[in-house]
Coordinates of C-alpha atoms in Angstrom, one line a residue:
M242 CA 10.9 -19.9 -7.6
K243 CA 11.7 -18.4 -4.2
F244 CA 10.9 -14.7 -3.7
N245 CA 14.4 -13.2 -4.3
T246 CA 14.5 -15.0 -7.7
K247 CA 10.8 -14.1 -8.5
V248 CA 11.4 -10.3 -8.2
I249 CA 14.0 -10.6 -11.0
H250 CA 12.6 -13.4 -13.2
G251 CA 9.0 -14.1 -12.1
G252 CA 6.6 -13.8 -15.1
Q253 CA 9.4 -12.2 -17.2
H254 CA 10.8 -13.1 -20.6
H255 CA 13.5 -11.7 -22.8
D256 CA 12.3 -9.6 -25.7
P257 CA 11.5 -12.1 -28.5
S258 CA 12.4 -9.7 -31.4
T259 CA 15.8 -8.4 -30.1
G260 CA 16.7 -10.6 -27.2
A261 CA 16.8 -7.6 -24.9
V262 CA 17.3 -8.7 -21.3
M263 CA 15.0 -5.9 -20.0
P264 CA 11.6 -5.2 -21.6
P265 CA 11.8 -2.3 -24.0
V266 CA 9.7 0.8 -23.3
Y267 CA 7.0 0.5 -25.9
Q268 CA 6.3 4.2 -26.3
T269 CA 3.3 3.7 -28.7
S270 CA -0.4 4.4 -28.5
T271 CA -1.5 2.0 -31.1
F272 CA -0.5 -1.2 -33.0
V273 CA -0.6 -2.2 -36.7
Q274 CA -3.4 -4.4 -38.0
T275 CA -3.1 -6.4 -41.2
S276 CA -6.9 -6.3 -41.8
P277 CA -9.7 -4.6 -39.9
G278 CA -9.9 -6.2 -36.5
Q279 CA -6.8 -8.3 -37.2
P280 CA -3.8 -6.9 -35.2
I281 CA -0.4 -8.4 -35.9
N282 CA -0.3 -9.5 -32.2
P283 CA -3.8 -10.4 -30.9
D284 CA -2.8 -9.1 -27.4
Y285 CA -2.1 -5.6 -28.6
E286 CA -4.5 -3.2 -30.4
Y287 CA -4.4 0.0 -28.4
S288 CA -2.2 0.9 -25.4
R289 CA -5.1 1.8 -23.0
A290 CA -6.2 -1.9 -23.3
A291 CA -2.7 -3.4 -23.2
N292 CA 0.9 -2.3 -23.7
P293 CA 3.9 -4.7 -23.7
T294 CA 5.9 -2.8 -21.1
R295 CA 2.8 -2.6 -18.8
S296 CA 2.2 -6.3 -19.4
A297 CA 5.7 -7.1 -18.3
L298 CA 5.1 -5.2 -15.0
E299 CA 1.6 -6.8 -14.5
N300 CA 3.1 -10.3 -15.0
A301 CA 5.8 -9.4 -12.4
L302 CA 3.1 -8.1 -10.0
A303 CA 1.1 -11.3 -10.3
S304 CA 4.2 -13.4 -9.7
I305 CA 5.5 -11.7 -6.5
E306 CA 2.0 -11.7 -4.9
N307 CA 1.2 -15.3 -6.0
G308 CA -1.8 -14.1 -8.0
T309 CA -3.1 -15.0 -11.5
R310 CA -3.6 -11.5 -12.7
G311 CA -1.9 -8.1 -12.1
L312 CA -3.1 -4.7 -13.2
A313 CA -1.0 -1.5 -13.2
F314 CA -2.7 1.9 -12.7
S315 CA -1.8 5.5 -12.9
S316 CA -1.9 5.8 -9.1
G317 CA -2.8 3.8 -6.0
L318 CA -6.0 5.7 -5.7
A319 CA -6.8 4.8 -9.3
A320 CA -6.4 1.2 -8.4
T321 CA -8.7 1.6 -5.4
D322 CA -11.2 3.5 -7.6
C323 CA -11.3 0.5 -10.0
V324 CA -12.3 -1.8 -7.2
L325 CA -15.0 0.6 -6.0
R326 CA -16.5 0.7 -9.5
S327 CA -17.7 -2.9 -9.0
F328 CA -20.4 -1.7 -6.6
K329 CA -23.7 0.2 -6.9
S330 CA -26.2 2.2 -4.8
G331 CA -27.4 0.2 -1.8
D332 CA -24.2 -1.8 -1.5
E333 CA -22.3 -1.7 1.8
I334 CA -18.5 -1.7 2.4
I335 CA -16.8 -2.4 5.7
A336 CA -13.4 -0.7 6.1
M337 CA -10.7 -0.5 8.6
D338 CA -11.0 2.6 10.9
D339 CA -7.4 3.7 10.3
L340 CA -6.9 4.4 6.6
Y341 CA -4.7 6.4 4.3
G342 CA -6.3 9.8 4.0
G343 CA -6.8 9.6 0.3
T344 CA -8.7 6.3 0.6
Y345 CA -10.9 7.7 3.4
R346 CA -11.6 10.8 1.3
M347 CA -12.6 8.7 -1.7
F348 CA -14.9 6.5 0.4
T349 CA -16.6 9.4 2.2
R350 CA -16.6 12.2 -0.3
I351 CA -16.8 10.5 -3.7
Y352 CA -18.5 7.1 -3.4
K353 CA -20.7 7.9 -0.4
D354 CA -22.7 10.2 -2.8
S355 CA -23.3 7.3 -5.1
G356 CA -25.4 5.6 -2.5
I357 CA -22.8 3.1 -1.3
K358 CA -22.8 2.9 2.5
F359 CA -19.5 2.7 4.4
H360 CA -18.8 1.3 7.9
F361 CA -15.5 2.0 9.6
V362 CA -14.5 -0.4 12.3
D363 CA -11.5 -1.7 14.3
M364 CA -10.9 -5.0 12.5
N365 CA -9.6 -6.5 15.7
D366 CA -13.0 -6.3 17.2
I367 CA -14.2 -9.3 15.3
E368 CA -17.6 -9.4 17.0
K369 CA -18.3 -5.7 16.1
F370 CA -17.0 -6.4 12.5
K371 CA -19.4 -9.5 12.2
S372 CA -22.3 -7.5 13.5
L373 CA -22.0 -5.0 10.6
I374 CA -22.3 -7.7 7.9
N375 CA -25.7 -8.0 6.2
E376 CA -27.1 -9.1 2.8
N377 CA -25.9 -5.8 1.3
T378 CA -22.3 -6.1 2.4
K379 CA -20.2 -6.6 -0.8
L380 CA -16.6 -5.7 0.2
V381 CA -14.3 -5.6 3.2
W382 CA -11.3 -3.2 2.8
V383 CA -8.3 -3.5 5.1
E384 CA -4.9 -1.9 5.4
T385 CA -2.4 -3.8 7.5
P386 CA -0.2 -2.3 8.8
T387 CA -2.2 0.9 8.7
N388 CA -1.1 4.4 7.8
P389 CA -0.1 6.0 10.1
L390 CA -0.8 4.2 13.4
M391 CA 0.6 0.8 12.4
K392 CA -2.5 -1.1 13.4
L393 CA -2.8 -4.6 12.1
A394 CA -5.6 -6.9 11.1
D395 CA -5.6 -10.7 11.1
I396 CA -6.0 -11.4 7.4
Q397 CA -6.6 -15.1 7.8
E398 CA -9.3 -14.7 10.4
I399 CA -11.1 -12.0 8.4
A400 CA -10.8 -14.2 5.2
K401 CA -12.6 -17.1 7.0
I402 CA -15.6 -14.8 7.6
T403 CA -15.6 -13.2 4.1
K404 CA -15.4 -16.6 2.4
E405 CA -18.3 -18.0 4.5
K406 CA -20.4 -14.9 3.7
K407 CA -19.3 -14.7 0.0
I408 CA -18.0 -11.1 0.4
L409 CA -15.0 -9.8 -1.5
F410 CA -11.9 -9.1 0.7
A411 CA -9.3 -6.5 -0.4
V412 CA -6.0 -5.8 1.4
D413 CA -3.9 -2.7 0.9
N414 CA -0.4 -4.3 1.2
T415 CA 1.6 -1.1 0.6
F416 CA 3.3 -0.9 3.9
A417 CA 4.2 -4.5 4.2
T418 CA 5.1 -5.2 0.6
P419 CA 4.9 -8.8 -0.9
Y420 CA 8.3 -9.4 0.6
L421 CA 7.0 -9.3 4.1
Q422 CA 3.3 -10.3 3.7
K423 CA 1.2 -12.3 1.2
P424 CA -2.5 -11.5 1.6
L425 CA -3.7 -13.7 -1.3
D426 CA -2.0 -16.7 0.4
L427 CA -3.8 -15.8 3.6
G428 CA -7.2 -15.8 2.0
A429 CA -7.7 -12.2 0.5
D430 CA -9.3 -11.8 -2.9
I431 CA -7.6 -8.6 -4.0
V432 CA -4.3 -7.0 -3.1
M433 CA -3.8 -3.3 -3.7
H434 CA -0.5 -1.4 -3.7
S435 CA 0.4 2.2 -4.1
A436 CA 3.3 1.2 -6.3
T437 CA 4.6 4.7 -5.9
K438 CA 6.0 3.5 -2.6
Y439 CA 8.1 0.4 -1.9
L440 CA 7.5 -1.3 -5.3
G441 CA 8.9 1.7 -7.2
G442 CA 11.2 2.5 -4.4
H443 CA 12.9 5.6 -5.7
S444 CA 10.4 8.4 -5.3
D445 CA 10.4 8.9 -9.1
V446 CA 7.0 7.5 -10.2
I447 CA 3.3 7.6 -9.3
A448 CA 1.7 4.2 -9.8
G449 CA -0.9 1.7 -8.4
A450 CA -1.5 -2.0 -8.6
L451 CA -4.2 -4.7 -8.1
I452 CA -3.4 -8.4 -8.0
V453 CA -6.1 -11.1 -7.8
K454 CA -6.2 -14.9 -7.5
D455 CA -9.5 -15.4 -9.3
E456 CA -9.2 -15.1 -13.1
A457 CA -12.8 -14.0 -13.6
L458 CA -12.4 -11.3 -11.1
G459 CA -9.2 -10.2 -12.8
E460 CA -11.0 -10.0 -16.1
Q461 CA -13.8 -7.9 -14.6
L462 CA -11.3 -5.5 -13.0
H463 CA -9.4 -5.3 -16.3
F464 CA -12.5 -4.3 -18.2
Q465 CA -13.2 -1.6 -15.6
Q466 CA -9.6 -0.3 -16.0
F467 CA -9.8 -0.4 -19.8
A468 CA -13.3 1.3 -19.9
T469 CA -12.3 4.1 -17.5
G470 CA -8.7 4.6 -18.6
A471 CA -6.6 5.0 -15.5
T472 CA -3.8 2.9 -16.9
L473 CA 0.0 3.2 -16.3
G474 CA 2.1 4.5 -19.1
P475 CA 5.0 2.5 -20.5
M476 CA 7.8 4.6 -19.0
D477 CA 6.3 4.5 -15.6
S478 CA 5.7 0.8 -16.0
F479 CA 9.4 0.3 -16.8
L480 CA 10.4 2.3 -13.7
V481 CA 8.2 0.3 -11.3
L482 CA 9.5 -3.0 -12.9
R483 CA 13.0 -1.8 -12.4
G484 CA 12.2 -1.0 -8.8
I485 CA 10.7 -4.5 -8.1
K486 CA 14.0 -6.1 -9.1
T487 CA 15.7 -4.8 -6.0
L488 CA 12.6 -4.9 -3.7
H489 CA 14.0 -7.8 -1.5
L490 CA 17.3 -6.0 -0.9
R491 CA 15.8 -2.7 -0.1
V492 CA 13.1 -4.0 2.2
E493 CA 15.7 -6.0 4.1
R494 CA 17.6 -2.8 4.8
H495 CA 14.4 -0.8 5.5
C496 CA 13.6 -3.4 8.2
E497 CA 17.1 -3.4 9.6
N498 CA 17.3 0.4 9.9
G499 CA 13.7 0.6 11.1
G500 CA 14.5 -1.6 14.0
K501 CA 17.5 0.5 15.0
V502 CA 15.5 3.7 14.8
V503 CA 12.7 2.2 16.9
E504 CA 15.2 1.2 19.6
F505 CA 16.5 4.7 19.7
L506 CA 13.1 6.4 19.8
N507 CA 11.7 3.9 22.3
N508 CA 14.4 4.9 24.8
H509 CA 14.3 8.7 24.3
P510 CA 13.0 10.8 27.2
K511 CA 11.0 13.1 24.9
V512 CA 9.2 10.3 23.1
K513 CA 5.9 9.0 24.5
T514 CA 4.7 6.2 22.3
V515 CA 6.4 4.5 19.4
Y516 CA 4.1 2.7 16.9
Y517 CA 5.9 -0.2 15.3
P518 CA 4.6 -3.8 14.9
G519 CA 8.1 -5.2 15.8
L520 CA 7.9 -3.9 19.4
P521 CA 6.7 -6.6 21.9
S522 CA 4.6 -3.8 23.5
H523 CA 2.7 -3.2 20.2
P524 CA -0.9 -4.4 20.8
Y525 CA -0.9 -6.4 17.6
H526 CA 2.7 -7.7 17.8
E527 CA 1.5 -11.3 17.8
I528 CA -0.5 -10.8 14.6
A529 CA 2.6 -9.3 13.0
K530 CA 4.7 -12.3 13.9
K531 CA 2.0 -14.6 12.6
Q532 CA 1.5 -13.1 9.1
M533 CA 4.6 -11.0 8.4
S534 CA 8.2 -12.2 7.8
G535 CA 9.6 -8.8 9.0
F536 CA 8.3 -5.6 10.5
G537 CA 9.1 -3.0 7.8
G538 CA 10.6 0.5 7.8
M539 CA 7.5 2.6 8.8
V540 CA 7.6 4.1 12.3
S541 CA 5.3 6.6 14.0
F542 CA 5.7 8.2 17.4
T543 CA 4.3 10.9 19.7
F544 CA 5.9 13.3 22.1
V545 CA 5.7 13.3 25.9
S546 CA 4.6 16.9 25.8
G547 CA 1.7 16.1 23.4
K548 CA 2.3 19.4 21.7
K549 CA 1.9 20.0 17.9
E550 CA 4.6 22.7 18.2
D551 CA 7.2 20.1 19.3
A552 CA 6.4 17.8 16.4
I553 CA 6.8 20.7 13.9
D554 CA 10.0 22.0 15.6
F555 CA 11.4 18.4 15.3
L556 CA 10.5 18.1 11.6
E557 CA 11.9 21.5 10.7
K558 CA 15.3 20.6 12.3
L559 CA 15.8 17.3 10.5
K560 CA 18.8 17.3 8.1
V561 CA 19.1 13.7 6.7
F562 CA 15.4 12.8 6.9
T563 CA 13.5 14.8 4.3
L564 CA 10.2 16.5 5.3
A565 CA 7.9 15.4 2.5
E566 CA 4.8 13.3 1.8
S567 CA 5.0 9.8 0.5
L568 CA 7.1 6.9 1.8
G569 CA 8.9 3.7 0.7
G570 CA 11.8 5.4 -1.2
V571 CA 15.5 4.7 -0.6
E572 CA 15.7 8.0 1.2
S573 CA 14.3 8.6 4.7
L574 CA 11.2 10.8 4.8
A575 CA 9.4 12.4 7.7
N576 CA 5.8 13.5 7.7
H577 CA 3.2 15.1 10.0
P578 CA 0.0 13.2 9.3
A579 CA -2.5 15.7 10.7
L580 CA -1.1 18.5 8.5
M581 CA 0.0 16.5 5.5
T582 CA -1.1 13.0 4.4
H583 CA -4.2 12.8 6.6
A584 CA -5.3 16.4 6.5
S585 CA -8.3 15.4 4.4
I586 CA -9.7 13.4 7.4
P587 CA -11.9 15.6 9.6
E588 CA -10.2 16.6 12.9
D589 CA -12.7 14.8 15.1
K590 CA -12.3 11.5 13.1
R591 CA -8.5 11.8 13.3
K592 CA -8.7 12.2 17.1
E593 CA -11.2 9.3 17.3
V594 CA -8.7 6.8 15.8
G595 CA -5.6 8.3 17.5
I596 CA -4.0 10.6 14.9
T597 CA -3.0 13.3 17.3
D598 CA -1.4 16.6 16.4
D599 CA 1.9 15.6 17.9
L600 CA 2.1 12.4 15.8
V601 CA 5.1 12.1 13.4
R602 CA 5.5 9.3 10.8
L603 CA 8.9 8.2 9.6
S604 CA 9.7 6.3 6.4
V605 CA 13.1 4.9 7.4
G606 CA 15.3 4.6 4.3
I607 CA 18.4 2.6 3.4
E608 CA 21.1 5.1 4.5
D609 CA 23.6 4.3 7.3
A610 CA 21.5 3.8 10.4
E611 CA 24.1 5.7 12.5
D612 CA 23.5 8.8 10.4
L613 CA 19.8 8.5 10.7
I614 CA 20.0 8.2 14.5
E615 CA 22.3 11.1 14.8
D616 CA 19.8 13.2 12.8
L617 CA 16.9 12.2 15.1
K618 CA 19.1 12.9 18.1
Q619 CA 20.0 16.4 17.1
A620 CA 16.4 17.2 16.0
L621 CA 15.0 16.0 19.4
A622 CA 17.7 17.9 21.4

């Protein structure tokens, strides 16, 4: 199947008992057994281990990312946590230097105390990246594009190194979505999504996902999910599955509107720098063209003045864009990373990677682009 068909039919089956076109919401915690240890359906004993609605979502996730196994979690951070539980004291992890604040917080404030050593590096400095690899290196963790600076990493080039060194390679594909980028096809071992964002697409659910190519790795991660319990409930699974069915249509419009917003901002006298991988001036534009089929709807920018007050004033004046955390919904959202999504990163670290106090991040929605541009224009006036 091609992608537009996959999001609707990939890995999906009509309900065998009723013929329902959409999977029912199996709002049950447990399942009948005919004899001790003999459930009616061998796949379902207890909903923490497996639930038919969650299974339908997980099959869809595997399909759209070209994986063998999908796993659905109670949040994106729960999915990340499941991967990190594979490692022990003394292990080392190399991560991108620009990360979602919650990921950075988990790495530096939760798992660092467990004896795991983290290295943060610009993944485009391949020599520096390679110099950090040693016999204790067990995982490479990358976001591409990154949150909020839209940095990119060459998945294929990194995968060549990790395969040679027999190191697991995980890619947070939240910003790009499987519609624009396929990390498993490019050589990654694990794909992570905050399914709260584009996969759900309607700002009405918190969810996370992992998708893998290797079946044994999928089984290991499922055991960790089952044993620790951060699974996605059936109603939330239904909502994400419903969102996936329109993913291709929504992301097309996000990309279209994102391009128009970027063009406006890039020519505005009060805007200093626009961060968007679709711009030829973007330092990693060529990587984006190589591994993405479109440039997405996430845009960040700074002010000529460099003042935090100008960013706050702009955000307070917006009328169509909503000032709120999160991204990837049908509505346009605006965010101040330093005070909101990335406040958990120490100020010196934020400045080191380029998250300045005047940086604004936009999640461009699927409204009429003309209305979005008029809103930006009046807020900048």
